[in-house]
Structures are given as C-alpha cells and as structure tokens.
PDB file of C-alpha atoms in Angstrom:
ATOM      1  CA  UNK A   1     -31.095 258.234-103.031  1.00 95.00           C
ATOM      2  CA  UNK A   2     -29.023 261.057-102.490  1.00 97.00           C
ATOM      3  CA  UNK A   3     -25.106 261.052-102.131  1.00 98.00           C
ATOM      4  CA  UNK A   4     -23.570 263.872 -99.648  1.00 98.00           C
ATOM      5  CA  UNK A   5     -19.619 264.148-100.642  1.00 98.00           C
ATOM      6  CA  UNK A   6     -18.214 265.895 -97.034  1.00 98.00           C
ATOM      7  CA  UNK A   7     -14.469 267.069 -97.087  1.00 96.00           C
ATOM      8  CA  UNK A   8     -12.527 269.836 -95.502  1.00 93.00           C
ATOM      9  CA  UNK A   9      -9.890 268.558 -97.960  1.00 88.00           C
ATOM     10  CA  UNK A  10     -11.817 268.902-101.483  1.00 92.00           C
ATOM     11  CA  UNK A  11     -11.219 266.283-103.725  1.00 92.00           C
ATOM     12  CA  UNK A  12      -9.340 267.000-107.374  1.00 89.00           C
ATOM     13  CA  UNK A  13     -12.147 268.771-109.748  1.00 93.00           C
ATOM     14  CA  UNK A  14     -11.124 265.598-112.092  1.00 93.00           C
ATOM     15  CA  UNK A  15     -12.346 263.565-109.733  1.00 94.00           C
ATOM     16  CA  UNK A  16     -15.459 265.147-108.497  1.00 96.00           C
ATOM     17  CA  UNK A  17     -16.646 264.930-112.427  1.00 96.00           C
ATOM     18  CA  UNK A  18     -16.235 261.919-112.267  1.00 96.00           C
ATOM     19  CA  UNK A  19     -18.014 261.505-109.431  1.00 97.00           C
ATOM     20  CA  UNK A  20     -20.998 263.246-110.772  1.00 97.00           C
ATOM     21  CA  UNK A  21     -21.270 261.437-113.471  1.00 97.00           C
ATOM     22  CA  UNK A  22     -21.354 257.913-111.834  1.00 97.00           C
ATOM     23  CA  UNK A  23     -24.239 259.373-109.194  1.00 97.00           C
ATOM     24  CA  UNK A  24     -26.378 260.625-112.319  1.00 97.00           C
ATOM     25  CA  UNK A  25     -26.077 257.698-114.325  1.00 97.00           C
ATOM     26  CA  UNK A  26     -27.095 255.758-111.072  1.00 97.00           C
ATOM     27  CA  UNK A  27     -29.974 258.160-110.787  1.00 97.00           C
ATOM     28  CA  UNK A  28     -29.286 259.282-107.706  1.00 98.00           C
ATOM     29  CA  UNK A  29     -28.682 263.189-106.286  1.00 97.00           C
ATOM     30  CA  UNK A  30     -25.630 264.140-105.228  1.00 97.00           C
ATOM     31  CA  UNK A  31     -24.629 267.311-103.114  1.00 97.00           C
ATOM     32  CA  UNK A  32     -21.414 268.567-102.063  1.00 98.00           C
ATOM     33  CA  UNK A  33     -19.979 270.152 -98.891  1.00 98.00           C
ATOM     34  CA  UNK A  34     -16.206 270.875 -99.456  1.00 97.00           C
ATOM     35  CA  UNK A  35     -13.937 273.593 -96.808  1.00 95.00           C
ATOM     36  CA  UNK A  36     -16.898 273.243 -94.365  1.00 96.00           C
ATOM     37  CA  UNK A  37     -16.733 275.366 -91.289  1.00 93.00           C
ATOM     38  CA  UNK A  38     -16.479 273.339 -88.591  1.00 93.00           C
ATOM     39  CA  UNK A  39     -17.863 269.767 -87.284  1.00 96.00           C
ATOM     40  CA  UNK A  40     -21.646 271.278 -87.156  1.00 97.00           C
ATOM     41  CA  UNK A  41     -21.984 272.369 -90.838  1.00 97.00           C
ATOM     42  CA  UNK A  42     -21.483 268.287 -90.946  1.00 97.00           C
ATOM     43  CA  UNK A  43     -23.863 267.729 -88.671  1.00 97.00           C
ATOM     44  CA  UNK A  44     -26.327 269.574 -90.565  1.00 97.00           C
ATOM     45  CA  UNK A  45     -25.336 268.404 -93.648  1.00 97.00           C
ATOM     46  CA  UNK A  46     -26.349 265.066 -93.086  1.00 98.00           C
ATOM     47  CA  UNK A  47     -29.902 265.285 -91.637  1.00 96.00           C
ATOM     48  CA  UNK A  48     -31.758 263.677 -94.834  1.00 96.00           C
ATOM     49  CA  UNK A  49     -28.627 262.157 -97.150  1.00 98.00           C
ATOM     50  CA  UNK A  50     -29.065 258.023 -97.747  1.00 98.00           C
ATOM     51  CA  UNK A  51     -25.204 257.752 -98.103  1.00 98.00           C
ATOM     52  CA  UNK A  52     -21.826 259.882 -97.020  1.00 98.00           C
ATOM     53  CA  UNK A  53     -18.383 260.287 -98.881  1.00 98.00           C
ATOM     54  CA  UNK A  54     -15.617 261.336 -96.340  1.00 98.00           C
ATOM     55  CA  UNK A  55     -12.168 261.764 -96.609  1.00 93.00           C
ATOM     56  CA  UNK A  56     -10.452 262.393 -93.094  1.00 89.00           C
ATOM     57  CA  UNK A  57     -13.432 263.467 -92.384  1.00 96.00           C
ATOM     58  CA  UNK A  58     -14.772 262.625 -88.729  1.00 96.00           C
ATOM     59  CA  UNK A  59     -17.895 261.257 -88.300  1.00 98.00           C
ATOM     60  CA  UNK A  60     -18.703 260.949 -84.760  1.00 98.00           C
ATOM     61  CA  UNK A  61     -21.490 259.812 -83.428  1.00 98.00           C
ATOM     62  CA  UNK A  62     -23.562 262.681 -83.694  1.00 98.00           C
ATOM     63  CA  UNK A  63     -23.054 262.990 -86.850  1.00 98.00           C
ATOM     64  CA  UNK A  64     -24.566 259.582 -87.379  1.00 98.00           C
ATOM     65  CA  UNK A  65     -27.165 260.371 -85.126  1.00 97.00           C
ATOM     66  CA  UNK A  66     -28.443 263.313 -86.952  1.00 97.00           C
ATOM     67  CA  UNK A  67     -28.441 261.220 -89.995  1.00 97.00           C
ATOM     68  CA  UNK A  68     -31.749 259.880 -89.640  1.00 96.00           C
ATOM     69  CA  UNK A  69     -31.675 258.306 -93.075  1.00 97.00           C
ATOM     70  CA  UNK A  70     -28.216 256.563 -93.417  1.00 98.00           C
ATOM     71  CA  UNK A  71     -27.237 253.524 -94.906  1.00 98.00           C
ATOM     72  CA  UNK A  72     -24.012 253.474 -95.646  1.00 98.00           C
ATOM     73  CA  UNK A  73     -20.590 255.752 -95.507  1.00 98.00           C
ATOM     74  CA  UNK A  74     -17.227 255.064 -97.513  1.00 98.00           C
ATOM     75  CA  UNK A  75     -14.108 256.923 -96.284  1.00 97.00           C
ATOM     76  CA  UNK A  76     -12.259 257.188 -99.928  1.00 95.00           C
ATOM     77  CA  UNK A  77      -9.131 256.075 -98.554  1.00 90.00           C
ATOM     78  CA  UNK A  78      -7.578 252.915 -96.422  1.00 86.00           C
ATOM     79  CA  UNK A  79      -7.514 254.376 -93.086  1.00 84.00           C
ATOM     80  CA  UNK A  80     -11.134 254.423 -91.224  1.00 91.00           C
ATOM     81  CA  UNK A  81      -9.887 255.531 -87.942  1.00 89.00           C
ATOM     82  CA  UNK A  82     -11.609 258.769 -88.361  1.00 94.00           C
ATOM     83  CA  UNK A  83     -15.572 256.895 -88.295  1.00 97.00           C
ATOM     84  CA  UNK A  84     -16.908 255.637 -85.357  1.00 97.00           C
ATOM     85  CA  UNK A  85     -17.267 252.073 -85.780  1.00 97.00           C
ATOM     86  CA  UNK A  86     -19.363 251.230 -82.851  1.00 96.00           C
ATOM     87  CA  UNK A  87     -21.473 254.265 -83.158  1.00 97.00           C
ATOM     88  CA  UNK A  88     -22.148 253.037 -86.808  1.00 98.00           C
ATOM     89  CA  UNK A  89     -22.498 249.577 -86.104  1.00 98.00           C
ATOM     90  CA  UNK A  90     -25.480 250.444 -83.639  1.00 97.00           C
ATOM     91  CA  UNK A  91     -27.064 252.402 -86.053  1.00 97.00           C
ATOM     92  CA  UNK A  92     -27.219 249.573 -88.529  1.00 97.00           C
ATOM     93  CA  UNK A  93     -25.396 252.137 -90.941  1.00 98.00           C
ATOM     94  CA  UNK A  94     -22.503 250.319 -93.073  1.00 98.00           C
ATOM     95  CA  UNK A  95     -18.713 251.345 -92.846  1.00 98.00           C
ATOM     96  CA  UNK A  96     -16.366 251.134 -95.974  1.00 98.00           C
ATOM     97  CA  UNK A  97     -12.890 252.020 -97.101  1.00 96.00           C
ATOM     98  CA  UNK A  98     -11.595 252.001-100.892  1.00 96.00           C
ATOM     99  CA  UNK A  99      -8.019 250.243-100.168  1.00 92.00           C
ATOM    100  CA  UNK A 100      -5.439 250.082-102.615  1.00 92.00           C
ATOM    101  CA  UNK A 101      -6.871 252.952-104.363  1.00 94.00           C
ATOM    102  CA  UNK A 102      -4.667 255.570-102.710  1.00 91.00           C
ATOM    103  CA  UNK A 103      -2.125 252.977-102.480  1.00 94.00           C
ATOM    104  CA  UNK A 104       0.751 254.389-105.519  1.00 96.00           C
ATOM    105  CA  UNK A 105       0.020 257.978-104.688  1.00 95.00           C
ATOM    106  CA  UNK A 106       1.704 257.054-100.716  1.00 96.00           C
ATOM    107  CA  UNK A 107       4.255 254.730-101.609  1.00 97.00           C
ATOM    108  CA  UNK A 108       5.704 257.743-104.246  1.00 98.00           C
ATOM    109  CA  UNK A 109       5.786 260.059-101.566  1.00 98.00           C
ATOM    110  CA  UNK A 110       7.758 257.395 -99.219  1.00 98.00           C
ATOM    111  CA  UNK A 111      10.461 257.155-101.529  1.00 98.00           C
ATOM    112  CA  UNK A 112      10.147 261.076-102.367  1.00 98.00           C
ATOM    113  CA  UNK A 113      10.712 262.066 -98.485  1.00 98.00           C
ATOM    114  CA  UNK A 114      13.602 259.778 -98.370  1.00 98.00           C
ATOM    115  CA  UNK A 115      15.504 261.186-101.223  1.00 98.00           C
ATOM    116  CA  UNK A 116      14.824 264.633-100.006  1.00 98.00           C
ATOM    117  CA  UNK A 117      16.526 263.534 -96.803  1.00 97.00           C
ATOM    118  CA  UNK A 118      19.071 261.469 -98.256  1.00 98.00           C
ATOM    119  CA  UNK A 119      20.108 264.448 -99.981  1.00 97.00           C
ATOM    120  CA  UNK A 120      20.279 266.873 -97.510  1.00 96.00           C
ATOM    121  CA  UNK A 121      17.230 268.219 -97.766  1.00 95.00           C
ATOM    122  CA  UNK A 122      18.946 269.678-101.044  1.00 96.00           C
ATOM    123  CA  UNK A 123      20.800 272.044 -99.371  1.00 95.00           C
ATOM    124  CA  UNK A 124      23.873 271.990-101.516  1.00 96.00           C
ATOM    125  CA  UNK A 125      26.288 269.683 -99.411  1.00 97.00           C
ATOM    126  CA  UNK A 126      26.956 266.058-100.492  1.00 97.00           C
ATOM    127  CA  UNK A 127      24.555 263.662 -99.391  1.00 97.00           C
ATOM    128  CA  UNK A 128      23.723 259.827-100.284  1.00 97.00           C
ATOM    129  CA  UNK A 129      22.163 257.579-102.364  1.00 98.00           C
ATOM    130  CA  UNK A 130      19.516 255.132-101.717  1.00 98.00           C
ATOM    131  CA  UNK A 131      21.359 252.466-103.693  1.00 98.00           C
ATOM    132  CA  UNK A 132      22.606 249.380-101.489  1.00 98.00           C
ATOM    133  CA  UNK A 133      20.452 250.522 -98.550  1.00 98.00           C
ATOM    134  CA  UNK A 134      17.966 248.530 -96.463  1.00 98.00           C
ATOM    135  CA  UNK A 135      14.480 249.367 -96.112  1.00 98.00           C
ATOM    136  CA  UNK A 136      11.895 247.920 -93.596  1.00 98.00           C
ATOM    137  CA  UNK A 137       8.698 247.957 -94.334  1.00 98.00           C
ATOM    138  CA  UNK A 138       6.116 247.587 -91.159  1.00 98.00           C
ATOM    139  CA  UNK A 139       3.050 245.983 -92.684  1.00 97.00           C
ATOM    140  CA  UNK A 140       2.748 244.719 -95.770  1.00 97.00           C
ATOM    141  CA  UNK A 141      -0.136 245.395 -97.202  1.00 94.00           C
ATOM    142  CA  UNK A 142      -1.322 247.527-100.501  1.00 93.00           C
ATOM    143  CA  UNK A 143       0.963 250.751 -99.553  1.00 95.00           C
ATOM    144  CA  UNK A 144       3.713 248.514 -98.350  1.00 97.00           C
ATOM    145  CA  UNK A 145       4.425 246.283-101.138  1.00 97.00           C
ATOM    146  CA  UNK A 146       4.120 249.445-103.724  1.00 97.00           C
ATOM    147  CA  UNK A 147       6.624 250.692-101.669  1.00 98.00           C
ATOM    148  CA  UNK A 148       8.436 247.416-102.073  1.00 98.00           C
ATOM    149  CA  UNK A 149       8.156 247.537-105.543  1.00 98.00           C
ATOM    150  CA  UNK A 150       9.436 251.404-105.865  1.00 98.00           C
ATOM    151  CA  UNK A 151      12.421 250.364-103.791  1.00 98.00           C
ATOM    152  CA  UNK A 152      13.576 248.044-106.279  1.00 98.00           C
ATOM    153  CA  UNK A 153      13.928 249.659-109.009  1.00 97.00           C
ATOM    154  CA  UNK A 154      16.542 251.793-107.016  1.00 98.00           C
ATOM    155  CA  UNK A 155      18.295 248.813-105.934  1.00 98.00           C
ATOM    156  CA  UNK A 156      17.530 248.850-102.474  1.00 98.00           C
ATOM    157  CA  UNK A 157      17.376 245.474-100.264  1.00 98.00           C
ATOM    158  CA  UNK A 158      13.266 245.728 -99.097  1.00 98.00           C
ATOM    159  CA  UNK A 159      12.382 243.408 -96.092  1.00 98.00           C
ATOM    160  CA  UNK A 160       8.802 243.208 -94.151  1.00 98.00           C
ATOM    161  CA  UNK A 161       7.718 242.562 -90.529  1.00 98.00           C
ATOM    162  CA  UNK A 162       3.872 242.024 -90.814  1.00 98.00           C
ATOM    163  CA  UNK A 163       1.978 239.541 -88.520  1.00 96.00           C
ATOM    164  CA  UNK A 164      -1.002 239.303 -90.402  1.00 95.00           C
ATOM    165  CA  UNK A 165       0.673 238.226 -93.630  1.00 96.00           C
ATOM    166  CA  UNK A 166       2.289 235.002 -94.309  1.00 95.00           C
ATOM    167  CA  UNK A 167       5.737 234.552 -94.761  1.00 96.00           C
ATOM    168  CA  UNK A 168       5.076 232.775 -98.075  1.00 96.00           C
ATOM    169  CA  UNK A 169       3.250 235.887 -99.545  1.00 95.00           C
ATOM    170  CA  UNK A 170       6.129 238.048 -98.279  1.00 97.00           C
ATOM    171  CA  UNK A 171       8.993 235.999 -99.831  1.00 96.00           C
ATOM    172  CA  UNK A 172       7.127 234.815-103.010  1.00 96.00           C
ATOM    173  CA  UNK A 173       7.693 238.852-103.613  1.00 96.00           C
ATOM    174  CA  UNK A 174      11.141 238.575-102.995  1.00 95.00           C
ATOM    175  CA  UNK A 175      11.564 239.766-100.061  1.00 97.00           C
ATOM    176  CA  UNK A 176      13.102 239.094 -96.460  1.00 97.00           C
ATOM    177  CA  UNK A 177      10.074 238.578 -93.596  1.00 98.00           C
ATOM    178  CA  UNK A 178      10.978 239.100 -90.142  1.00 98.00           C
ATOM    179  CA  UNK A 179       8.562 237.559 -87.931  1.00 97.00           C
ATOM    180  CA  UNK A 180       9.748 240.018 -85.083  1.00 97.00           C
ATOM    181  CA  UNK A 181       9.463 243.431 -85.331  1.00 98.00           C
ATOM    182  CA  UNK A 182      12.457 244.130 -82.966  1.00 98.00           C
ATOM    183  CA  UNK A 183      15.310 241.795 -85.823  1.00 98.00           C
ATOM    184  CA  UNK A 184      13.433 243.849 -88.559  1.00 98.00           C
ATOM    185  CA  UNK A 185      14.978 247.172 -87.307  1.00 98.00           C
ATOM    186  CA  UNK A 186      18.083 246.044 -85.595  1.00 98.00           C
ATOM    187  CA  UNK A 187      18.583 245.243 -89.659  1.00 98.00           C
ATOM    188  CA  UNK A 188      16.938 247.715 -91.799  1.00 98.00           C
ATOM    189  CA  UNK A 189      18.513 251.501 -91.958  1.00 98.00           C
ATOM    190  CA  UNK A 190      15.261 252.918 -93.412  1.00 98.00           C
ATOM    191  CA  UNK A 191      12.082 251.661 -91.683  1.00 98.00           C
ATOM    192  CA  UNK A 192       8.663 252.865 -92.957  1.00 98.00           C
ATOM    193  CA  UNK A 193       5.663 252.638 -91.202  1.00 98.00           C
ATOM    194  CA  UNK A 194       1.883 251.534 -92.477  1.00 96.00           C
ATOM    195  CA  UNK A 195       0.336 250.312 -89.752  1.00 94.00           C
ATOM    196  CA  UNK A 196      -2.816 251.654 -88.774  1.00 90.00           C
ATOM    197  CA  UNK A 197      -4.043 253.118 -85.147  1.00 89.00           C
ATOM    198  CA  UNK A 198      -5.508 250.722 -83.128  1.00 90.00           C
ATOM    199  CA  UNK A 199      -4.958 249.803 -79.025  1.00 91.00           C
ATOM    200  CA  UNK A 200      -2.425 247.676 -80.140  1.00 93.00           C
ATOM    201  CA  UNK A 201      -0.444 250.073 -82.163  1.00 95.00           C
ATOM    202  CA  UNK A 202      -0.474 253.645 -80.431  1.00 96.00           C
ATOM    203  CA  UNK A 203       2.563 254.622 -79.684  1.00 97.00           C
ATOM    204  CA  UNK A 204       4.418 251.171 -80.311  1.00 97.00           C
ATOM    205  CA  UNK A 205       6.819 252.842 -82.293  1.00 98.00           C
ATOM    206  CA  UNK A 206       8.734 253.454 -79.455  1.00 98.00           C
ATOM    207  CA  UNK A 207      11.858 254.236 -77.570  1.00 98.00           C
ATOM    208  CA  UNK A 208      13.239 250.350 -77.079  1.00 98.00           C
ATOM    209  CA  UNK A 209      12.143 249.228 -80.831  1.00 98.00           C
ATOM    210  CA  UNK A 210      13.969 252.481 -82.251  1.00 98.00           C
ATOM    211  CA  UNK A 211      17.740 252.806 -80.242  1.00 97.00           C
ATOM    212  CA  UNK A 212      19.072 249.694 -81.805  1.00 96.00           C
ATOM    213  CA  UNK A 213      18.520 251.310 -85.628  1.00 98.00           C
ATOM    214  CA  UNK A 214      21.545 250.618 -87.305  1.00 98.00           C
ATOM    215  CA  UNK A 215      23.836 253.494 -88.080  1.00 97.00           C
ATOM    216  CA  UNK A 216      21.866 256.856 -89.842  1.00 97.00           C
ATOM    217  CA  UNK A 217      18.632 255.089 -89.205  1.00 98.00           C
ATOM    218  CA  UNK A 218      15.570 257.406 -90.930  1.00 98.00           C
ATOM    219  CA  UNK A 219      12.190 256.140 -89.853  1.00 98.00           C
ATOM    220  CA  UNK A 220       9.184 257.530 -92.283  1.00 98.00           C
ATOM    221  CA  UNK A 221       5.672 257.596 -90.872  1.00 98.00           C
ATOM    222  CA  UNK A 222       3.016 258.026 -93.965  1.00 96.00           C
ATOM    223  CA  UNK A 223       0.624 256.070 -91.025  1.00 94.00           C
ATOM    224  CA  UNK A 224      -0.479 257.998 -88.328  1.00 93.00           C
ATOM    225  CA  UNK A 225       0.830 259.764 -86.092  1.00 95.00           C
ATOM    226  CA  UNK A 226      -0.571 258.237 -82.678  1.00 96.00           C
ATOM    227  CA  UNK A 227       1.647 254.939 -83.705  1.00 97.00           C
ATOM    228  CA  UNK A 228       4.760 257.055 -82.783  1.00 98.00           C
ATOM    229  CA  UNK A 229       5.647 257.439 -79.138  1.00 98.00           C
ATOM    230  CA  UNK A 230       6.640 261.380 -79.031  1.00 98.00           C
ATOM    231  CA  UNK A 231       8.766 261.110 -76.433  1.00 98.00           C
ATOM    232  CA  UNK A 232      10.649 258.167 -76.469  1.00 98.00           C
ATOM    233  CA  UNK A 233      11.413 259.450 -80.921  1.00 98.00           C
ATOM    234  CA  UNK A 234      12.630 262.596 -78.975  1.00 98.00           C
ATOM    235  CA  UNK A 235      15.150 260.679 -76.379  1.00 98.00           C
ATOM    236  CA  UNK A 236      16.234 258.668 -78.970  1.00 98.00           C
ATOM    237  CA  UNK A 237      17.303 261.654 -81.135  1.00 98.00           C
ATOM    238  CA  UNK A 238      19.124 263.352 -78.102  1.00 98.00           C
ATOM    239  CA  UNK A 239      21.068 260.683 -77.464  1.00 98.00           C
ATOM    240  CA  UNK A 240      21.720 259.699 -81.594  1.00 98.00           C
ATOM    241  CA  UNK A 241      22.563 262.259 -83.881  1.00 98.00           C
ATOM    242  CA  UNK A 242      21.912 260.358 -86.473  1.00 98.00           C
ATOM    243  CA  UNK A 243      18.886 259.567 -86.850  1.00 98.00           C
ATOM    244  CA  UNK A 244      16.470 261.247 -88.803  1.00 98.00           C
ATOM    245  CA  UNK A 245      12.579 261.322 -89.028  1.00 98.00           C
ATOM    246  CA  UNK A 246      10.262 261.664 -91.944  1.00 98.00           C
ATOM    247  CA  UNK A 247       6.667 261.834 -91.331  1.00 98.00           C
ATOM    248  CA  UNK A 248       3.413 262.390 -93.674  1.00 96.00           C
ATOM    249  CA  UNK A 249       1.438 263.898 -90.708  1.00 90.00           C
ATOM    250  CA  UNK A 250       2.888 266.508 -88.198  1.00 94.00           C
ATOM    251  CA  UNK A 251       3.603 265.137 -84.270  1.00 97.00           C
ATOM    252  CA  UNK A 252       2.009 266.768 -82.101  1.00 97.00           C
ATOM    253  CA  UNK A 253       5.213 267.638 -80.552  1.00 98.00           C
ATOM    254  CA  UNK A 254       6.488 269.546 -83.565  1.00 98.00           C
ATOM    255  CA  UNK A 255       7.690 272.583 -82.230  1.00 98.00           C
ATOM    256  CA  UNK A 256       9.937 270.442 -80.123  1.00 98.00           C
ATOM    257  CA  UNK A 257      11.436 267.982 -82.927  1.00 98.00           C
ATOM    258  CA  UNK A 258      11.674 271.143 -85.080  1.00 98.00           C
ATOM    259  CA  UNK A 259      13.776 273.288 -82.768  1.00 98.00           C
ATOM    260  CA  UNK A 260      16.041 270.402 -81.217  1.00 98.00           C
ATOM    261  CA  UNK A 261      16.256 268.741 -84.712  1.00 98.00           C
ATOM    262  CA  UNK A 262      15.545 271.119 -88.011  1.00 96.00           C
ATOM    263  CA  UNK A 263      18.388 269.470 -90.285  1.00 96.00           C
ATOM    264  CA  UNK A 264      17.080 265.819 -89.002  1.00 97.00           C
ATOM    265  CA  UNK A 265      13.352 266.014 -89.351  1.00 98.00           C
ATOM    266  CA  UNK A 266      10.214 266.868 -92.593  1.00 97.00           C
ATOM    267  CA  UNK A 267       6.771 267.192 -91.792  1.00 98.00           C
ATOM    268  CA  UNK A 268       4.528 268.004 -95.178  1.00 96.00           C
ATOM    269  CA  UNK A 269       2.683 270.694 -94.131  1.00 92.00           C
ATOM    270  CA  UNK A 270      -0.442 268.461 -94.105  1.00 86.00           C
ATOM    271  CA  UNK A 271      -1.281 265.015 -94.943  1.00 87.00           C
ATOM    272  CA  UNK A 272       0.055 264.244 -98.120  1.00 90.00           C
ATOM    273  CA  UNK A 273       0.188 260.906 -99.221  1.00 90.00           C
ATOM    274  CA  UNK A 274      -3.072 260.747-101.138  1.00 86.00           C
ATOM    275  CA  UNK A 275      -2.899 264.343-102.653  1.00 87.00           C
ATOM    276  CA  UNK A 276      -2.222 263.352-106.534  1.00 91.00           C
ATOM    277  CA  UNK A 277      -4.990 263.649-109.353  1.00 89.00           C
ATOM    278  CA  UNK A 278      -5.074 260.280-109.856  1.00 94.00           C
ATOM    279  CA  UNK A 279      -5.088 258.787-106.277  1.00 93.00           C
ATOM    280  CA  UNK A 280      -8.059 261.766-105.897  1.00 90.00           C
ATOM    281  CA  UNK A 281     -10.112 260.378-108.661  1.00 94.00           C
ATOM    282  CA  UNK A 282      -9.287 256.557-108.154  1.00 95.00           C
ATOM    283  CA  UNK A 283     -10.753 256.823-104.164  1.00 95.00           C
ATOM    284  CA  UNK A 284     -13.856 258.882-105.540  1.00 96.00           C
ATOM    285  CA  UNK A 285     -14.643 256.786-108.120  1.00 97.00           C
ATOM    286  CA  UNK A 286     -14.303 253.838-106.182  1.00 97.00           C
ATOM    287  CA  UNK A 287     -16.248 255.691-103.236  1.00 98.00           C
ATOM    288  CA  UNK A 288     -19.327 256.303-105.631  1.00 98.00           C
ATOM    289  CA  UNK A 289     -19.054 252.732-107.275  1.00 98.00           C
ATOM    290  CA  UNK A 290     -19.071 250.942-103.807  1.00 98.00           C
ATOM    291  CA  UNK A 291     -22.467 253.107-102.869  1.00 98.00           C
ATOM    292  CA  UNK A 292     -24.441 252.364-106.001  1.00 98.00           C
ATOM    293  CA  UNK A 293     -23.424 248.900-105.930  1.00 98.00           C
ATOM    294  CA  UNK A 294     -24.364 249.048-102.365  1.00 98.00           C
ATOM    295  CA  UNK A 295     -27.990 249.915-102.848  1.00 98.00           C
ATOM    296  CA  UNK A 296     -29.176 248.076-106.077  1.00 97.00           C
ATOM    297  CA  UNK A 297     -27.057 244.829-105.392  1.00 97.00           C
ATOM    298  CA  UNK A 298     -26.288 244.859-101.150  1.00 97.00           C
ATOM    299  CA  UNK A 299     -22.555 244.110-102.146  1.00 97.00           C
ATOM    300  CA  UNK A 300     -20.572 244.868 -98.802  1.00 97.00           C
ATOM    301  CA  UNK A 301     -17.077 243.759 -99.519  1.00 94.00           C
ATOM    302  CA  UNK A 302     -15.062 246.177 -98.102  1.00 96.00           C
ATOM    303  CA  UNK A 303     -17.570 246.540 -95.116  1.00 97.00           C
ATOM    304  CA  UNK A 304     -14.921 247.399 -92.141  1.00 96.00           C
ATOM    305  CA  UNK A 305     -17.830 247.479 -89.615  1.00 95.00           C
TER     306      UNK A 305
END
C-alpha cells in the first residue's frame, strides 16, 4: 500500500517522524509532497497512491479521478470542507477527519486572540480583563467545550447555542444552553464561532444576529470564513464602534475591515489554529493510524462520506 502525505502547509518534522514510523511498521510506503506548486503537482501526485493525507488541502474531483487506485483519504483535521464528498462518494473512495485531535491547539488560540484584543492589541494604553465576562460559544463540540474549559479557569461565565447537542450534555458541563442562537448573543459579549460551512451556515453570521451584541461585543471566527456575512460584519461596525472582530482566517474583504477598522480587527496572517507541535503530530498520527486500521481491519468510524 502506499501512503501519499499532500500539504502546501508541511506538517511539524516531529510529526512527520512519527508518521514514518507508523507507515513502516505497517509495511506500507509512504511518499511525501509538502509546498507543492500548484493544484496539478496534486494531480500528479496521486496517479498510483492507495491512500491520501491532506491538510487544507483540496481534493477536487480530478484529483480523485486521477487517482485510479484510491481507497481512502483522511483530512488530519475536523473540517472536511476542502474534499469533495460527492465526487468521493461516487468513486467508492472513503472520506475521514481526525476530530478532537486539533481540538486544544484552537481553543488556545481563541482565548490568545481575545487577550490580545482585550488588551489593546498591547499597545501600551489600559485595556481589560477577561474576568467577569461572557462568552458564547456557537457549537459545542470538541473545539467548543476546550474553549469552555479554558474560559474557566479565567473566570469567565461560558454559555452554548448548539442544535445538535442536548441541553443535558451542555449543562451537565456547567454551562448555560440557549436553544436560540439570536438570546445567545443578545447575552454573551464575546461570541466565538465553530461551526462549520455548510448551505445552512454561509454567511449566517450576519447583520440581524450581530447588532444586538451587548456593549464592546468581539466576535472570534477560528471556523471559516464563508460563515461570516462580509457585509452585513462591515455595516455593523460603521454603525458600532465598538465592536471588534477576531478571526483565524482572513475575510475576503480584508483590505476593507483593515482600513475602516485597524484598532478593531486581527487576522493571523494564515490559518492558525492547528499550527502547534503537538496538534501537528496528534492529527498525523491519528491520520496514519485511521489508514492502517482502515486496510487490515475496514474500521470506518470517522467515515464523513
């Protein structure tokens, strides 16, 4: 069997040891293709691998179609927007994600971003403290209850809106569920988003859901950024001076936020949240575990397809 690990965004060297030690005690071959240039070095890449490692890698369909001898692909990460399902699905090639596994490494950065801004982006002048405050979290799932549990320990009331989990699980944590979105951030000064990009979500972050923030509202998007509507965030900003946006992934309207807003707004200068050594080899490991087990036992439990 042989393993092709694809990413324009390399993985830690820690972890790709790792890595290569899991695929050659599984006996299979493993190759590499890190900093490719451009979406046909993938497409040749993948001509005669049984399995594919991505990242935010996008494999499209003809990708899979040049594939000829793929069984399965594992994005090491929770998100799996960047595969095409249906593509996949019709080419009887299996879809996983390693969730959870990325999960600490995001929820740091959350709280990270909103000390920088609570603080004034350090810029010398007196800012706040995160002690006392509300936070929101929109879905509740592995990122958003780390993120509960950071938020915690720095005293901060932590609520949830998520309509997939029960109210039970939510408040067995200790924590406040709103079953509407809207009450969650008419209530919550901090909101941060983990909701993935589907028809449902794109750009339901919007305009009407944001204006009634209370007072110095900061929303953070580690998500994605098609969740946030652009131009309703924008309005809202014109018309409220204070509120402030933190996001792991640039809008595509930066230039805009950036010269309206530059003392209310952070971008990292790319996608962040799963950029620590260990978040890098926990994915990869998990990524290379989840294939072997794969192929000599057909376990498919965090199929997605």
């Amino acid at each position: 069997m042989k393993i092709l690990i694809a990413t324009l965004k390399p993985f830690a060297p820690a972890a790709i040891k790792q890595m290569k030690e899991l695929t050659e005690q599984a006996g299979y071959e493993l190759e590499i293709l890190e900093k490719y240039d451009g979406q046909q070095a993938l497409i040749d890449a993948v001509k005669d691998v049984d399995a594919l490692i991505v990242r935010s890698d996008k494999v499209t369909p003809e990708v899979l179609e040049n594939a000829k001898n793929l069984k399965v692909v594992v994005r090491a990460g929770a998100g799996y927007d960047n595969i095409n399902l249906e593509a996949a699905t019709k080419k009887d090639v299996v879809v996983m994600n390693t969730p959870g596994q990325n999960s600490n490494a995001v929820a740091e950065l959350v709280l990270g971003m909103m000390i920088y801004m609570a603080r004034n982006r350090f810029n010398g002048t007196a800012g706040t403290e995160l002690k006392g405050k509300i936070i929101g979290i929109h879905a509740y799932g592995n990122v958003g209850k780390n993120v509960a549990r950071i938020a915690k320990g720095f005293n901060m009331q932590v609520v949830a809106h998520d309509p997939y989990v029960s109210s039970e699980i939510v408040e067995r944590d200790g924590i406040k569920d709103f079953e509407k979105a809207e009450d969650m951030y008419k209530y919550a000064q901090y909101i941060s988003l983990h909701i993935p990009a589907t028809q449902q979500t794109i750009k339901s972050i919007n305009y009407d859901l944001l204006k009634n923030m209370p007072e110095n509202g900061v929303l953070v998007n580690t998500a994605r950024k098609e969740v946030i509507d652009e131009d309703g965030l924008l309005k809202l900003m014109s018309e409220r001076p204070d509120i402030k946006y933190i996001s792991d992934i640039a809008p595509d309207k930066k230039a805009e936020f950036e010269e309206k807003f530059p003392d209310r707004i952070f971008f990292t200068p790319k996608k962040m949240g799963a950029q620590t050594a260990e978040a890098n080899i926990n994915a990869g490991v998990a990524a290379v575990n989840q294939i072997v087990n794969f192929f000599k036992t057909g376990d498919i439990s965090f199929k997605v397809n």
